Amino acid sequence: MNNCITLRQAQVNQKLRICSVGAQGELGRRIRDMGLMPGVEVTVVGKAPLRDPVALRLRDFTLALRNSEADHIVVEPVEG
Amino acid sequence: METLVQEHSMTIGLSGNPNCGKTTMFNALTGSHQHVGNWPGVTVVTKMGHAVVAGAGGGVEVDIVDLPGTYSLTAYSEEEKAARNFLIKTRPAAVIDVLNADALERNLYLAVQIMELGVPLVLALNMMDEVRNHGKDIDTKLLTELTGCPAIETVARSGQGKLCLLEAAYGLAKERAGRWKPLHISYGPDLDPVLDEMEAIISKAGELAGEVPPRWVGIKILEGDESITRRCREADPEAAARLEALAAKVAAHLAKTLRAAPDAIIADYRYGYIAGITRQVVRYPKVDAERIRMSDRMDQVLTHQLAGPLAMALIIYLVYILTFKAGKLPMELVQGAFAWLGKTAEAAMPGGLLRSLVVSGIIAGVGGVLGFVPLIMIMFFLIAALEDSGYVARMAYMLDRVFRIFGLHGTSVLPFIVAGGIAGGCAVPGCMATRALRSPKEKLATLLVTPFMTCGAKVPVFLMLAAAFFPGSEAGVMSLVTLTAWVAALLVAKLLRSTVVKGASTPFVMELPPYRMPTLSGLCIHTWERSWDYMRKAGTTILAISVLLWAAMTFPGLPADRASAFDARAAGVQERIAAATAQGQQIPELEDALKEVAAQRSEEALKASAAGRAGVALEAVSRLAGFNWRVNIALVGGLAAKEVIVSTLGTAYSLGEVDAEDAAPLSRLLAQDPTFSKAAALALIIFVILYAPCSVTMVTMARESSWKWAAFAMTFNTGLAFVAAVAVFQTARLFS
């Protein structure tokens, strides 16, 4: 259960569930506005040519964020 | 129709997330009946239009206001501030929230915030076609029941459901008659009691809430909303202090027990409330996790580590080729039309100042700008297509890492390319394209360096200088110029971002909307809006500046004695021609001599004019960079429009009228001028890349930021250009 990693460390195509979002202030709010909340399942679907930013697939849509922003998001791998 | 319209007083707001099809819906609802409205206190442009609601007893006209696309109603960005101020201050009779029903949960986040405010709200479940294609099912009736807001299924692209939507909004507005019904969400055992207490304080203080629900003010204070907190302090300092103390206390408690800030808890409960609704409303009967969607599959190629950048280079190249290939003929036609107009006016009007003003000032000046309209329309069309298809978001995604090094944002790439990142764009639409940047600091930095790019009007200057001093290597010079422009833009951006436009980079978190085929009507509306903006400026600002510049290059004119001396010389040559003709002879040398006299006269007149005197006066300084007075006048003229540089140099070099397109003879003259060296040519190239943007660009920059920043761009860029030109000139002289 306690195999949490930050989103930056996640592999492409790995299924993940968000444990916590540590960002505060404007960044925290922007992340939440986009629906990145604890419990939400995400998959890293790609990385930009210079490996930053990363593209995330949520259930209904895709969004991009920088590695420095992904650092604030703690995730755990989901089986299956 | 006129008689059926009964009233024109109801305002309906149109809100929604970016990429939810809101603009398409606005176009579908209002058709061509729209105009741009600027709301006080914000720099965000809001559009207005009107639509007719069909009803018993005829149609009723309603105003529709297109609010900026936002994900939330906090007041972090200009867009959010604009949207929120509109709801609170204008108090629309109803709001239509356009939702991308395919991502209902996230789209409801904004809707719930509007419900908490209590504005009469109608939910437009847009993109229902995509929802069905993705094997989802939405129970619209249940959604209406659970939220208390009428939900209408729509497909904005085809206009499906728009009439029902209008009727629902109109009906709701009539029924509620301006009353707000705020939604109460429970924010959990920690925040609810505090909110109750705050609500009581705010209700009692009376003045604090004004027109908005007291509980909403409490939520905003808990969220740490600066503008609401400030307003409370101004209205009632004592009550505000008590509210802030309550908020601070619960924040400290939450930090200790849950290690979270109140705004995070609030968002958590809001999403919880939404999840409670979507769980019942959205069903995934055919859910297939393994199915890769079309859009994701395209992204595997288009944002691939190697193929992605290659595809991007190809797409940019195609936009460029298409614009200039397709734009060539219409551009020549428009320019030809203005040339004809100029000739006709010249023939029809008696000689003198008025004719000179009309022909050289107004027609040449305004025509020079309008001549670019076909090109600009095509470019706008293609760029709108890239934007609407969702590709621009991918460009930003791929380039963000590079641009961030220089303090810019991935989205900065669009303005750069439009402005001439590939030689031949235009800085005016480039500056307008900075609107795509959501963060003010990065937008400003991008705006300030965008004019460095090699716009179509600068190209003839470089070509002419290359032909004169580096014959045979014009292509190499142009490539180097383009490269220099990019390097300069990125480095200056870095400099600005670490000095005058300091500030942390704004979060990138950005939606990558699925690829969609743009609609033709949408593209046409976008293209027309932006082109019309450009054309209107040609009729106002450019007209004024053309007249001003014409005056500066005309007055005070030659002193009487010099004028009569030229008259005498011309008369002398004319007599000899007349004598020769009488003898049945044709002496071409005499014709040339007559032209020579006219050319010398125009040169001396120019030198005696206000602009000429300024050019001579500037020589004291400009000599350091190797520029003579003729170059100075041309560069001053270039402040109005860069096209003017070559034509003014031509006039100054006694060629009379020089066609900007055909720069060869001028380059020969320049190369022969002993006061103009190769080193000076290099310095001039650098100067033209860097110096002050043209007048139209300045006006555009001022509109996108402020006159202060436009003035900054003018002085800073010119200063930088001069320093660079002096450095290049002095260094190059050492080696020659």
CSV table of C-alpha atoms in Angstrom, one decimal, chain A residues 15 24-27 29-38 46-55 57 59-66 68-69, chain B residues 71-72 74 76 102-103 105-106 109 136 223 263-264 267-268 271 284 293 296 305 309 397-398 400-402 404 409 505-512:
chain,number,residue,atom,x,y,z
A,15,LYS,CA,-1.7,3.3,-14.2
A,24,GLN,CA,-0.4,25.3,-2.4
A,25,GLY,CA,-1.5,28.8,-3.6
A,26,GLU,CA,-2.1,29.3,-7.2
A,27,LEU,CA,-0.4,26.1,-8.4
A,29,ARG,CA,-5.6,25.7,-7.1
A,30,ARG,CA,-4.8,25.3,-10.8
A,31,ILE,CA,-4.1,21.6,-10.3
A,32,ARG,CA,-7.3,21.1,-8.4
A,33,ASP,CA,-9.3,23.2,-11.0
A,34,MET,CA,-8.2,20.6,-13.6
A,35,GLY,CA,-9.6,17.8,-11.5
A,36,LEU,CA,-6.3,16.4,-10.2
A,37,MET,CA,-7.6,15.3,-6.7
A,38,PRO,CA,-6.7,12.6,-4.3
A,46,GLY,CA,3.5,10.6,-23.0
A,47,LYS,CA,6.4,13.0,-22.4
A,48,ALA,CA,7.4,15.9,-24.6
A,49,PRO,CA,10.5,15.6,-26.8
A,50,LEU,CA,12.7,17.0,-24.0
A,51,ARG,CA,11.0,14.7,-21.5
A,52,ASP,CA,9.2,17.6,-19.9
A,53,PRO,CA,6.3,18.5,-19.7
A,54,VAL,CA,4.4,15.2,-19.4
A,55,ALA,CA,0.9,14.3,-20.7
A,57,ARG,CA,-4.7,11.0,-19.2
A,59,ARG,CA,-10.7,9.3,-17.3
A,60,ASP,CA,-12.4,11.9,-19.5
A,61,PHE,CA,-9.6,14.1,-20.8
A,62,THR,CA,-5.9,14.7,-21.3
A,63,LEU,CA,-3.8,17.4,-19.7
A,64,ALA,CA,-0.1,18.4,-19.6
A,65,LEU,CA,2.0,19.6,-16.7
A,66,ARG,CA,5.6,20.3,-16.1
A,68,SER,CA,8.3,20.6,-11.5
A,69,GLU,CA,4.6,20.6,-11.0
B,71,TYR,CA,-12.0,26.6,-15.1
B,72,SER,CA,-13.0,28.2,-11.9
B,74,THR,CA,-11.4,32.3,-8.1
B,76,TYR,CA,-6.2,34.4,-10.0
B,102,ASP,CA,-17.6,14.4,-22.4
B,103,ALA,CA,-15.6,15.6,-19.3
B,105,GLU,CA,-17.1,16.0,-13.8
B,106,ARG,CA,-14.4,18.6,-14.3
B,109,TYR,CA,-16.6,22.4,-11.1
B,136,LYS,CA,-21.2,7.1,-22.6
B,223,GLU,CA,-10.2,30.3,0.3
B,263,ASP,CA,-9.0,26.0,-0.1
B,264,ALA,CA,-7.9,22.4,-0.7
B,267,ALA,CA,-12.2,21.9,-3.5
B,268,ASP,CA,-12.3,18.4,-2.1
B,271,TYR,CA,-15.6,17.5,-6.1
B,284,TYR,CA,-20.4,3.9,-19.1
B,293,ARG,CA,-9.0,6.9,-28.8
B,296,ASP,CA,-4.5,9.7,-28.4
B,305,GLN,CA,10.0,12.5,-29.3
B,309,PRO,CA,9.3,18.1,-33.7
B,397,TYR,CA,3.6,21.2,-24.9
B,398,MET,CA,6.6,20.3,-27.1
B,400,ASP,CA,7.7,24.6,-23.3
B,401,ARG,CA,11.0,23.1,-22.0
B,402,VAL,CA,13.1,25.2,-24.4
B,404,ARG,CA,11.1,28.1,-20.2
B,409,HIS,CA,6.0,29.8,-22.0
B,505,SER,CA,6.8,31.3,-14.1
B,506,THR,CA,3.1,30.6,-14.0
B,507,PRO,CA,2.0,27.0,-13.8
B,508,PHE,CA,1.8,25.2,-17.1
B,509,VAL,CA,-1.0,22.9,-16.2
B,510,MET,CA,-2.9,22.9,-19.5
B,511,GLU,CA,-5.5,20.8,-21.1
B,512,LEU,CA,-4.6,19.0,-24.3
